[in-house]
PDB file of C-alpha atoms and ligand atoms in Angstrom:
ATOM      1  CA  MET A 237      -8.501  13.447   0.069  1.00 74.00           C
ATOM      2  CA  THR A 238     -10.463  14.895   2.993  1.00 83.00           C
ATOM      3  CA  SER A 239     -10.138  13.024   6.245  1.00 94.00           C
ATOM      4  CA  TYR A 240     -12.144  13.571   9.417  1.00 97.00           C
ATOM      5  CA  CYS A 241     -11.313  13.710  13.111  1.00 98.00           C
ATOM      6  CA  TYR A 242     -13.117  14.493  16.361  1.00 98.00           C
ATOM      7  CA  LEU A 243     -12.086  17.581  18.310  1.00 97.00           C
ATOM      8  CA  ASN A 244     -13.226  18.818  21.707  1.00 93.00           C
ATOM      9  CA  LEU A 245     -11.675  22.183  22.628  1.00 82.00           C
ATOM     10  CA  SER A 246     -11.828  24.281  25.794  1.00 70.00           C
ATOM     11  CA  GLY A 247     -15.348  25.574  26.313  1.00 71.00           C
ATOM     12  CA  GLN A 248     -16.716  23.997  23.124  1.00 77.00           C
ATOM     13  CA  ASP A 249     -18.737  20.877  22.428  1.00 84.00           C
ATOM     14  CA  GLY A 250     -16.852  18.167  20.638  1.00 93.00           C
ATOM     15  CA  LYS A 251     -17.544  17.673  16.947  1.00 95.00           C
ATOM     16  CA  ILE A 252     -16.422  15.801  13.880  1.00 96.00           C
ATOM     17  CA  VAL A 253     -14.520  18.097  11.524  1.00 96.00           C
ATOM     18  CA  SER A 254     -12.309  17.826   8.465  1.00 96.00           C
ATOM     19  CA  THR A 255      -8.691  17.458   9.685  1.00 96.00           C
ATOM     20  CA  ASN A 256      -7.849  20.582   7.614  1.00 95.00           C
ATOM     21  CA  ASP A 257     -10.242  22.572   9.823  1.00 94.00           C
ATOM     22  CA  ALA A 258      -9.063  21.049  13.116  1.00 95.00           C
ATOM     23  CA  HIS A 259      -6.946  23.542  15.070  1.00 94.00           C
ATOM     24  CA  ILE A 260      -5.821  23.675  18.679  1.00 94.00           C
ATOM     25  CA  SER A 261      -4.786  26.751  20.660  1.00 94.00           C
ATOM     26  CA  ILE A 262      -1.128  27.834  20.582  1.00 95.00           C
ATOM     27  CA  SER A 263      -1.364  28.055  24.374  1.00 96.00           C
ATOM     28  CA  ASP A 264      -2.365  24.409  24.762  1.00 97.00           C
ATOM     29  CA  ILE A 265      -0.358  22.879  27.615  1.00 97.00           C
ATOM     30  CA  GLY A 266       0.113  19.802  25.409  1.00 98.00           C
ATOM     31  CA  LEU A 267       2.177  21.969  23.066  1.00 97.00           C
ATOM     32  CA  LEU A 268       3.850  24.303  25.572  1.00 97.00           C
ATOM     33  CA  ARG A 269       4.722  21.674  28.174  1.00 97.00           C
ATOM     34  CA  GLY A 270       4.088  18.364  26.428  1.00 97.00           C
ATOM     35  CA  TYR A 271       1.435  17.666  29.068  1.00 98.00           C
ATOM     36  CA  GLY A 272      -0.893  15.009  27.787  1.00 98.00           C
ATOM     37  CA  VAL A 273      -1.595  11.344  27.183  1.00 98.00           C
ATOM     38  CA  PHE A 274      -2.702   9.275  24.212  1.00 98.00           C
ATOM     39  CA  GLU A 275      -3.682   5.855  22.913  1.00 98.00           C
ATOM     40  CA  LEU A 276      -2.968   4.207  19.611  1.00 98.00           C
ATOM     41  CA  LEU A 277      -5.281   1.465  18.393  1.00 98.00           C
ATOM     42  CA  ARG A 278      -5.504  -0.268  15.067  1.00 98.00           C
ATOM     43  CA  THR A 279      -8.302  -1.984  13.214  1.00 97.00           C
ATOM     44  CA  TYR A 280      -8.416  -5.557  11.954  1.00 97.00           C
ATOM     45  CA  HIS A 281     -11.181  -6.061   9.351  1.00 95.00           C
ATOM     46  CA  GLY A 282     -12.253  -2.470  10.026  1.00 96.00           C
ATOM     47  CA  LYS A 283     -12.927  -3.066  13.750  1.00 96.00           C
ATOM     48  CA  PRO A 284     -10.902  -1.489  16.579  1.00 98.00           C
ATOM     49  CA  PHE A 285      -8.706  -4.178  18.156  1.00 98.00           C
ATOM     50  CA  HIS A 286      -9.050  -4.632  21.948  1.00 98.00           C
ATOM     51  CA  PHE A 287     -10.853  -1.310  22.437  1.00 98.00           C
ATOM     52  CA  LYS A 288     -11.718  -2.106  26.072  1.00 97.00           C
ATOM     53  CA  GLU A 289      -8.089  -2.708  27.061  1.00 98.00           C
ATOM     54  CA  HIS A 290      -6.941   0.469  25.299  1.00 98.00           C
ATOM     55  CA  TYR A 291      -9.717   2.467  26.963  1.00 98.00           C
ATOM     56  CA  LYS A 292      -8.781   1.078  30.390  1.00 98.00           C
ATOM     57  CA  ARG A 293      -5.159   2.103  29.881  1.00 98.00           C
ATOM     58  CA  PHE A 294      -6.271   5.519  28.593  1.00 98.00           C
ATOM     59  CA  VAL A 295      -8.274   6.075  31.800  1.00 98.00           C
ATOM     60  CA  ALA A 296      -5.245   5.065  33.906  1.00 98.00           C
ATOM     61  CA  SER A 297      -2.921   7.365  31.899  1.00 98.00           C
ATOM     62  CA  ALA A 298      -5.339  10.301  32.258  1.00 98.00           C
ATOM     63  CA  LYS A 299      -5.643   9.650  35.997  1.00 98.00           C
ATOM     64  CA  ALA A 300      -1.847   9.597  36.425  1.00 98.00           C
ATOM     65  CA  LEU A 301      -1.684  13.150  35.001  1.00 98.00           C
ATOM     66  CA  GLY A 302      -4.886  14.403  36.631  1.00 98.00           C
ATOM     67  CA  LEU A 303      -6.619  14.847  33.269  1.00 98.00           C
ATOM     68  CA  ARG A 304     -10.354  14.480  32.706  1.00 97.00           C
ATOM     69  CA  ILE A 305     -11.632  12.506  29.711  1.00 97.00           C
ATOM     70  CA  PRO A 306     -14.559  14.569  28.409  1.00 96.00           C
ATOM     71  CA  VAL A 307     -16.538  11.653  26.891  1.00 96.00           C
ATOM     72  CA  SER A 308     -17.805   8.322  28.212  1.00 96.00           C
ATOM     73  CA  GLU A 309     -16.490   4.955  27.031  1.00 98.00           C
ATOM     74  CA  ASN A 310     -19.612   4.385  24.936  1.00 97.00           C
ATOM     75  CA  THR A 311     -19.482   7.859  23.389  1.00 97.00           C
ATOM     76  CA  LEU A 312     -15.832   7.330  22.467  1.00 97.00           C
ATOM     77  CA  LYS A 313     -16.727   3.998  20.913  1.00 97.00           C
ATOM     78  CA  SER A 314     -19.433   5.563  18.786  1.00 97.00           C
ATOM     79  CA  ILE A 315     -17.170   8.516  17.782  1.00 98.00           C
ATOM     80  CA  ILE A 316     -14.604   5.988  16.548  1.00 98.00           C
ATOM     81  CA  LYS A 317     -17.276   4.009  14.710  1.00 97.00           C
ATOM     82  CA  THR A 318     -18.570   7.137  12.951  1.00 97.00           C
ATOM     83  CA  LEU A 319     -15.052   8.281  12.046  1.00 98.00           C
ATOM     84  CA  LEU A 320     -14.112   4.873  10.622  1.00 98.00           C
ATOM     85  CA  VAL A 321     -17.175   4.951   8.360  1.00 97.00           C
ATOM     86  CA  LYS A 322     -16.531   8.570   7.290  1.00 97.00           C
ATOM     87  CA  ASN A 323     -12.815   8.069   6.589  1.00 97.00           C
ATOM     88  CA  LYS A 324     -13.251   4.835   4.613  1.00 95.00           C
ATOM     89  CA  PHE A 325      -9.654   3.605   4.977  1.00 97.00           C
ATOM     90  CA  PRO A 326      -9.298  -0.152   4.371  1.00 96.00           C
ATOM     91  CA  GLU A 327      -7.559  -0.452   7.768  1.00 97.00           C
ATOM     92  CA  SER A 328      -6.838   2.369  10.217  1.00 98.00           C
ATOM     93  CA  ASN A 329      -4.744   3.592  13.096  1.00 98.00           C
ATOM     94  CA  ILE A 330      -6.884   5.330  15.718  1.00 98.00           C
ATOM     95  CA  ARG A 331      -5.047   7.967  17.754  1.00 98.00           C
ATOM     96  CA  ILE A 332      -6.774   9.363  20.836  1.00 98.00           C
ATOM     97  CA  VAL A 333      -5.061  12.419  22.345  1.00 98.00           C
ATOM     98  CA  LEU A 334      -5.883  14.217  25.605  1.00 98.00           C
ATOM     99  CA  THR A 335      -4.089  17.307  26.953  1.00 98.00           C
ATOM    100  CA  GLY A 336      -4.822  19.732  29.789  1.00 97.00           C
ATOM    101  CA  GLY A 337      -6.120  22.262  27.243  1.00 96.00           C
ATOM    102  CA  LYS A 338      -5.303  25.984  27.255  1.00 95.00           C
ATOM    103  CA  THR A 339      -2.754  26.750  29.924  1.00 95.00           C
ATOM    104  CA  ILE A 340      -3.509  29.436  32.483  1.00 90.00           C
ATOM    105  CA  ASN A 341       0.010  30.641  33.340  1.00 92.00           C
ATOM    106  CA  GLY A 342       2.207  28.202  31.482  1.00 91.00           C
ATOM    107  CA  MET A 343       2.028  25.577  34.214  1.00 95.00           C
ATOM    108  CA  GLU A 344      -1.618  25.157  35.207  1.00 96.00           C
ATOM    109  CA  PHE A 345      -4.728  24.112  33.370  1.00 96.00           C
ATOM    110  CA  ASP A 346      -8.460  24.016  33.923  1.00 95.00           C
ATOM    111  CA  LYS A 347      -9.447  20.388  34.495  1.00 94.00           C
ATOM    112  CA  LYS A 348     -12.921  21.111  33.120  1.00 93.00           C
ATOM    113  CA  ASN A 349     -11.600  22.117  29.681  1.00 95.00           C
ATOM    114  CA  PRO A 350      -9.243  19.535  28.236  1.00 96.00           C
ATOM    115  CA  THR A 351      -8.291  19.231  24.587  1.00 97.00           C
ATOM    116  CA  PHE A 352      -9.459  15.879  23.260  1.00 98.00           C
ATOM    117  CA  ILE A 353      -8.802  14.609  19.748  1.00 98.00           C
ATOM    118  CA  VAL A 354      -9.633  11.376  17.919  1.00 98.00           C
ATOM    119  CA  LEU A 355      -7.632  11.028  14.721  1.00 98.00           C
ATOM    120  CA  ILE A 356      -7.985   8.302  12.118  1.00 97.00           C
ATOM    121  CA  GLU A 357      -4.985   7.584   9.905  1.00 96.00           C
ATOM    122  CA  PRO A 358      -4.549   4.974   7.195  1.00 97.00           C
ATOM    123  CA  LEU A 359      -2.770   1.980   8.754  1.00 97.00           C
ATOM    124  CA  HIS A 360       1.017   2.177   8.390  1.00 92.00           C
ATOM    125  CA  GLU A 361       2.088  -1.403   7.690  1.00 92.00           C
ATOM    126  CA  MET A 362       5.624  -2.434   8.579  1.00 96.00           C
ATOM    127  CA  PRO A 363       7.812  -3.726   5.715  1.00 97.00           C
ATOM    128  CA  LYS A 364       7.373  -7.514   5.221  1.00 97.00           C
ATOM    129  CA  SER A 365      11.122  -8.091   5.618  1.00 98.00           C
ATOM    130  CA  VAL A 366      11.047  -7.190   9.344  1.00 98.00           C
ATOM    131  CA  TYR A 367       8.863 -10.257   9.937  1.00 98.00           C
ATOM    132  CA  THR A 368      10.811 -12.644   7.717  1.00 98.00           C
ATOM    133  CA  LYS A 369      14.374 -11.536   8.510  1.00 98.00           C
ATOM    134  CA  GLY A 370      13.992 -10.012  11.971  1.00 98.00           C
ATOM    135  CA  VAL A 371      15.377  -6.681  13.154  1.00 98.00           C
ATOM    136  CA  LYS A 372      18.284  -5.166  15.063  1.00 98.00           C
ATOM    137  CA  LEU A 373      18.025  -3.160  18.287  1.00 98.00           C
ATOM    138  CA  ILE A 374      20.394  -0.783  20.003  1.00 98.00           C
ATOM    139  CA  THR A 375      20.243  -0.234  23.766  1.00 98.00           C
ATOM    140  CA  HIS A 376      20.074   3.000  25.737  1.00 98.00           C
ATOM    141  CA  GLN A 377      19.932   3.543  29.500  1.00 98.00           C
ATOM    142  CA  TYR A 378      16.639   5.236  30.164  1.00 98.00           C
ATOM    143  CA  GLN A 379      13.361   4.789  31.984  1.00 98.00           C
ATOM    144  CA  ARG A 380      10.278   6.671  30.812  1.00 98.00           C
ATOM    145  CA  GLU A 381       8.724   9.160  33.204  1.00 97.00           C
ATOM    146  CA  PHE A 382       5.344   7.864  34.409  1.00 98.00           C
ATOM    147  CA  PRO A 383       6.238   4.436  32.961  1.00 98.00           C
ATOM    148  CA  ARG A 384       2.719   2.988  33.392  1.00 98.00           C
ATOM    149  CA  ALA A 385       1.114   5.928  31.535  1.00 98.00           C
ATOM    150  CA  LYS A 386       1.105   6.471  27.775  1.00 98.00           C
ATOM    151  CA  THR A 387       2.220  10.101  27.900  1.00 98.00           C
ATOM    152  CA  LEU A 388       3.063  12.354  24.970  1.00 98.00           C
ATOM    153  CA  ASN A 389       6.725  12.425  26.076  1.00 97.00           C
ATOM    154  CA  TYR A 390       8.792  10.577  23.449  1.00 98.00           C
ATOM    155  CA  LEU A 391      11.755  12.992  23.664  1.00 98.00           C
ATOM    156  CA  THR A 392      14.363  10.255  24.108  1.00 98.00           C
ATOM    157  CA  ALA A 393      12.832   8.037  21.435  1.00 98.00           C
ATOM    158  CA  VAL A 394      12.675  10.795  18.825  1.00 98.00           C
ATOM    159  CA  SER A 395      16.065  12.312  19.667  1.00 98.00           C
ATOM    160  CA  LEU A 396      17.762   8.902  19.219  1.00 98.00           C
ATOM    161  CA  GLY A 397      16.299   8.545  15.725  1.00 98.00           C
ATOM    162  CA  GLU A 398      19.515   9.502  13.897  1.00 98.00           C
ATOM    163  CA  LYS A 399      21.680   7.216  16.030  1.00 98.00           C
ATOM    164  CA  ARG A 400      19.229   4.364  15.486  1.00 98.00           C
ATOM    165  CA  LYS A 401      19.208   4.827  11.727  1.00 98.00           C
ATOM    166  CA  LYS A 402      23.020   5.001  11.566  1.00 98.00           C
ATOM    167  CA  ALA A 403      23.175   1.666  13.413  1.00 98.00           C
ATOM    168  CA  LYS A 404      20.526   0.261  10.993  1.00 98.00           C
ATOM    169  CA  ALA A 405      18.467  -0.573  14.075  1.00 98.00           C
ATOM    170  CA  PHE A 406      14.691  -0.838  14.064  1.00 98.00           C
ATOM    171  CA  GLU A 407      14.098   0.128  17.696  1.00 98.00           C
ATOM    172  CA  VAL A 408      15.923   1.482  20.746  1.00 98.00           C
ATOM    173  CA  LEU A 409      15.750  -0.810  23.776  1.00 98.00           C
ATOM    174  CA  TYR A 410      15.662   0.970  27.130  1.00 98.00           C
ATOM    175  CA  THR A 411      17.715  -0.494  29.990  1.00 98.00           C
ATOM    176  CA  LYS A 412      18.060   0.410  33.666  1.00 98.00           C
ATOM    177  CA  GLU A 413      20.776  -0.753  36.061  1.00 98.00           C
ATOM    178  CA  GLY A 414      21.658  -3.757  33.921  1.00 98.00           C
ATOM    179  CA  ASN A 415      18.034  -4.792  33.357  1.00 98.00           C
ATOM    180  CA  VAL A 416      15.857  -4.583  30.286  1.00 98.00           C
ATOM    181  CA  LEU A 417      12.693  -2.444  30.374  1.00 98.00           C
ATOM    182  CA  GLU A 418      10.956  -1.899  27.023  1.00 98.00           C
ATOM    183  CA  ALA A 419      11.768  -0.544  23.588  1.00 98.00           C
ATOM    184  CA  SER A 420      10.955   3.053  22.671  1.00 98.00           C
ATOM    185  CA  THR A 421       7.554   2.078  21.215  1.00 98.00           C
ATOM    186  CA  SER A 422       7.324  -1.668  21.947  1.00 98.00           C
ATOM    187  CA  ASN A 423       7.511  -4.306  24.664  1.00 99.00           C
ATOM    188  CA  ILE A 424      10.144  -7.023  24.676  1.00 98.00           C
ATOM    189  CA  PHE A 425       9.994 -10.805  25.190  1.00 99.00           C
ATOM    190  CA  ILE A 426      12.690 -13.478  25.418  1.00 98.00           C
ATOM    191  CA  PHE A 427      12.660 -17.253  24.975  1.00 98.00           C
ATOM    192  CA  ARG A 428      15.252 -19.093  27.088  1.00 96.00           C
ATOM    193  CA  LYS A 429      15.232 -22.889  27.299  1.00 94.00           C
ATOM    194  CA  GLY A 430      11.712 -22.985  25.880  1.00 94.00           C
ATOM    195  CA  LYS A 431      10.377 -20.572  28.523  1.00 98.00           C
ATOM    196  CA  LEU A 432       8.859 -17.203  27.581  1.00 98.00           C
ATOM    197  CA  SER A 433       9.538 -14.127  29.743  1.00 98.00           C
ATOM    198  CA  THR A 434       8.794 -10.422  29.604  1.00 98.00           C
ATOM    199  CA  PRO A 435       9.491  -7.565  32.044  1.00 98.00           C
ATOM    200  CA  LYS A 436       6.654  -6.151  34.126  1.00 98.00           C
ATOM    201  CA  ASP A 437       8.058  -3.273  36.222  1.00 98.00           C
ATOM    202  CA  ASP A 438       8.691   0.333  35.102  1.00 98.00           C
ATOM    203  CA  ILE A 439       7.210  -0.172  31.639  1.00 98.00           C
ATOM    204  CA  LEU A 440       4.070   0.609  29.687  1.00 98.00           C
ATOM    205  CA  ILE A 441       1.900  -2.502  29.863  1.00 98.00           C
ATOM    206  CA  GLY A 442       1.245  -3.043  26.171  1.00 98.00           C
ATOM    207  CA  VAL A 443      -2.110  -4.268  24.946  1.00 98.00           C
ATOM    208  CA  THR A 444      -0.281  -6.470  22.410  1.00 98.00           C
ATOM    209  CA  ARG A 445       2.027  -7.728  25.191  1.00 98.00           C
ATOM    210  CA  ASN A 446      -0.937  -8.862  27.274  1.00 98.00           C
ATOM    211  CA  CYS A 447      -2.622 -10.469  24.308  1.00 98.00           C
ATOM    212  CA  VAL A 448       0.568 -12.387  23.392  1.00 98.00           C
ATOM    213  CA  LEU A 449       1.007 -13.482  27.033  1.00 98.00           C
ATOM    214  CA  THR A 450      -2.529 -14.895  27.086  1.00 98.00           C
ATOM    215  CA  LEU A 451      -2.162 -16.673  23.751  1.00 98.00           C
ATOM    216  CA  ALA A 452       1.285 -18.073  24.599  1.00 98.00           C
ATOM    217  CA  GLN A 453       0.066 -19.656  27.840  1.00 98.00           C
ATOM    218  CA  SER A 454      -1.543 -22.512  25.921  1.00 96.00           C
ATOM    219  CA  ALA A 455       1.817 -23.595  24.509  1.00 97.00           C
ATOM    220  CA  TYR A 456       4.581 -22.304  26.803  1.00 98.00           C
ATOM    221  CA  ASP A 457       5.647 -21.725  30.347  1.00 98.00           C
ATOM    222  CA  VAL A 458       5.179 -17.934  30.638  1.00 98.00           C
ATOM    223  CA  ASP A 459       6.685 -15.558  33.177  1.00 97.00           C
ATOM    224  CA  GLU A 460       6.523 -11.800  33.869  1.00 98.00           C
ATOM    225  CA  LYS A 461       9.802 -10.955  35.605  1.00 98.00           C
ATOM    226  CA  THR A 462      12.908  -8.793  35.680  1.00 98.00           C
ATOM    227  CA  ILE A 463      15.171  -9.615  32.728  1.00 98.00           C
ATOM    228  CA  SER A 464      18.871  -8.789  32.935  1.00 98.00           C
ATOM    229  CA  MET A 465      20.985  -7.766  29.941  1.00 98.00           C
ATOM    230  CA  LYS A 466      22.852 -11.055  30.458  1.00 98.00           C
ATOM    231  CA  ASP A 467      19.577 -13.016  30.149  1.00 97.00           C
ATOM    232  CA  LEU A 468      18.676 -11.004  27.081  1.00 98.00           C
ATOM    233  CA  LEU A 469      21.953 -11.490  25.238  1.00 98.00           C
ATOM    234  CA  SER A 470      22.046 -15.219  26.028  1.00 97.00           C
ATOM    235  CA  ALA A 471      18.394 -15.734  25.026  1.00 98.00           C
ATOM    236  CA  ASP A 472      17.551 -18.280  22.326  1.00 98.00           C
ATOM    237  CA  GLU A 473      14.999 -15.926  20.763  1.00 98.00           C
ATOM    238  CA  VAL A 474      13.884 -12.344  21.291  1.00 98.00           C
ATOM    239  CA  PHE A 475      10.919 -10.425  19.885  1.00 99.00           C
ATOM    240  CA  ILE A 476       9.121  -7.136  20.357  1.00 99.00           C
ATOM    241  CA  THR A 477       5.388  -6.403  20.342  1.00 99.00           C
ATOM    242  CA  ALA A 478       3.259  -3.315  19.733  1.00 98.00           C
ATOM    243  CA  THR A 479      -0.090  -2.372  18.244  1.00 98.00           C
ATOM    244  CA  ASN A 480       1.471  -1.152  14.998  1.00 97.00           C
ATOM    245  CA  LYS A 481       3.953  -4.038  14.782  1.00 98.00           C
ATOM    246  CA  ALA A 482       2.227  -7.175  16.154  1.00 98.00           C
ATOM    247  CA  ILE A 483       5.190  -9.529  16.813  1.00 98.00           C
ATOM    248  CA  ILE A 484       8.553  -8.658  15.256  1.00 98.00           C
ATOM    249  CA  PRO A 485      11.525 -11.020  15.738  1.00 98.00           C
ATOM    250  CA  VAL A 486      14.808  -9.515  16.983  1.00 98.00           C
ATOM    251  CA  VAL A 487      18.010 -11.118  15.657  1.00 98.00           C
ATOM    252  CA  GLN A 488      20.718  -8.697  16.809  1.00 98.00           C
ATOM    253  CA  ILE A 489      21.188  -6.349  19.793  1.00 98.00           C
ATOM    254  CA  ASP A 490      24.089  -3.856  19.974  1.00 98.00           C
ATOM    255  CA  GLY A 491      25.822  -5.805  17.192  1.00 98.00           C
ATOM    256  CA  LYS A 492      25.521  -9.146  19.055  1.00 98.00           C
ATOM    257  CA  LYS A 493      23.708 -12.044  17.435  1.00 98.00           C
ATOM    258  CA  ILE A 494      20.678 -13.463  19.272  1.00 98.00           C
ATOM    259  CA  GLY A 495      20.529 -17.277  19.115  1.00 97.00           C
ATOM    260  CA  SER A 496      21.225 -18.398  15.554  1.00 95.00           C
ATOM    261  CA  GLY A 497      20.818 -14.840  14.256  1.00 97.00           C
ATOM    262  CA  LYS A 498      17.699 -15.972  12.378  1.00 98.00           C
ATOM    263  CA  VAL A 499      13.994 -15.846  13.193  1.00 98.00           C
ATOM    264  CA  GLY A 500      13.430 -18.589  15.781  1.00 98.00           C
ATOM    265  CA  LYS A 501      10.825 -21.350  15.651  1.00 97.00           C
ATOM    266  CA  HIS A 502       9.010 -20.344  18.860  1.00 98.00           C
ATOM    267  CA  THR A 503       8.716 -16.736  17.711  1.00 98.00           C
ATOM    268  CA  ARG A 504       7.393 -17.931  14.365  1.00 98.00           C
ATOM    269  CA  TYR A 505       4.860 -20.113  16.154  1.00 98.00           C
ATOM    270  CA  LEU A 506       3.606 -17.143  18.226  1.00 98.00           C
ATOM    271  CA  MET A 507       3.504 -14.934  15.115  1.00 98.00           C
ATOM    272  CA  ASP A 508       1.262 -17.511  13.428  1.00 98.00           C
ATOM    273  CA  MET A 509      -0.875 -17.797  16.552  1.00 98.00           C
ATOM    274  CA  PHE A 510      -1.276 -14.029  16.768  1.00 98.00           C
ATOM    275  CA  ALA A 511      -2.079 -13.741  13.039  1.00 98.00           C
ATOM    276  CA  HIS A 512      -4.744 -16.428  13.453  1.00 98.00           C
ATOM    277  CA  TYR A 513      -6.174 -14.592  16.485  1.00 97.00           C
ATOM    278  CA  THR A 514      -6.412 -11.266  14.621  1.00 97.00           C
ATOM    279  CA  LEU A 515      -7.900 -12.964  11.561  1.00 95.00           C
ATOM    280  CA  HIS A 516     -10.796 -14.244  13.645  1.00 92.00           C
ATOM    281  CA  TYR A 517     -11.071 -11.247  15.959  1.00 93.00           C
ATOM    282  CA  THR A 518     -14.615  -9.937  16.085  1.00 84.00           C
ATOM    283  CA  HIS A 519     -15.257  -8.311  19.463  1.00 69.00           C
ATOM    284  CA  ASP A 520     -13.763  -5.725  21.890  1.00 65.00           C
TER     285      ASP A 520
HETATM  286  N1  PMP B 827       5.967   0.641  25.319  1.00 95.30           N
HETATM  287  C1  PMP B 827       5.925   1.886  24.805  1.00 95.30           C
HETATM  288  C2  PMP B 827       6.807   2.933  25.397  1.00 95.30           C
HETATM  289  C3  PMP B 827       5.076   2.192  23.726  1.00 95.30           C
HETATM  290  O1  PMP B 827       5.036   3.423  23.214  1.00 95.30           O
HETATM  291  C4  PMP B 827       4.277   1.149  23.167  1.00 95.30           C
HETATM  292  C5  PMP B 827       3.381   1.451  21.996  1.00 95.30           C
HETATM  293  N2  PMP B 827       2.176   1.979  22.442  1.00 95.30           N
HETATM  294  C6  PMP B 827       4.327  -0.133  23.726  1.00 95.30           C
HETATM  295  C7  PMP B 827       5.185  -0.351  24.803  1.00 95.30           C
HETATM  296  C8  PMP B 827       3.455  -1.251  23.199  1.00 95.30           C
HETATM  297  O2  PMP B 827       2.107  -1.052  23.585  1.00 95.30           O
HETATM  298  P1  PMP B 827       0.858  -1.582  22.720  1.00 95.30           P
HETATM  299  O3  PMP B 827       1.063  -3.032  22.507  1.00 95.30           O
HETATM  300  O4  PMP B 827      -0.325  -1.286  23.573  1.00 95.30           O
HETATM  301  O5  PMP B 827       0.868  -0.813  21.433  1.00 95.30           O
END
């Protein structure tokens, strides 16, 4: 089946093309040096979820790397709208990628000519069991470079894939000096004594994280703060959040049971709240 994407290459106007005809230069600095940023959105009922928040983060990521976004917010919105109609997937992932474009000498790039891609993929749903049974995590000491930016650098995450699978873990949780940061593609939350907390420093500020924080405020005492490994392992409940995951309960970390080792009642409550929110979501 033909699918369509938007591509804006060095010195060319952007256009919608079949993904089979979409090619980037072999001297793109995104390929040669991994120099670029991206966003991943998803649709609910065919509409991009929290577009404005994703766009804001995209602008901040691009700024952190000195990259220029070649289209306005409104143009990007209408590109996405057109692509969603053309691709006709029931629900979609929307991947927006920006690199420095063709490199000049392997290290430099021309700010005026970035590579900019909007890709639409059919939504990859997580298996139902992760929501009903919860998942395991393994920990790894690591802090992402440019932690506030959504860069293309997932070297640690990808290279730990084998280790993660061997441990039957769903995600790798990054730690630094005895504190918890974020998972390789998710944010983390803990419930302790009925209070909800999530880290705020040296992490990517997830759009799902912020949405969950806002929703949770109506029912819980909520705090953004440093979380130690000790706090984490003695938490009553733990869960992770991300665009492609929503809220996924965590029941084991490095082989240690969290709380009862089952999906907790507060996590379940927030999962229901989030599901209700997405069901009725209609705007940016
Ligand atoms: N941290 C990292 C490192 C991520 O890659 C992601 C996924 N984008 C998240 C957190 C969660 O962010 P969001 O809720 O915006 O998907």
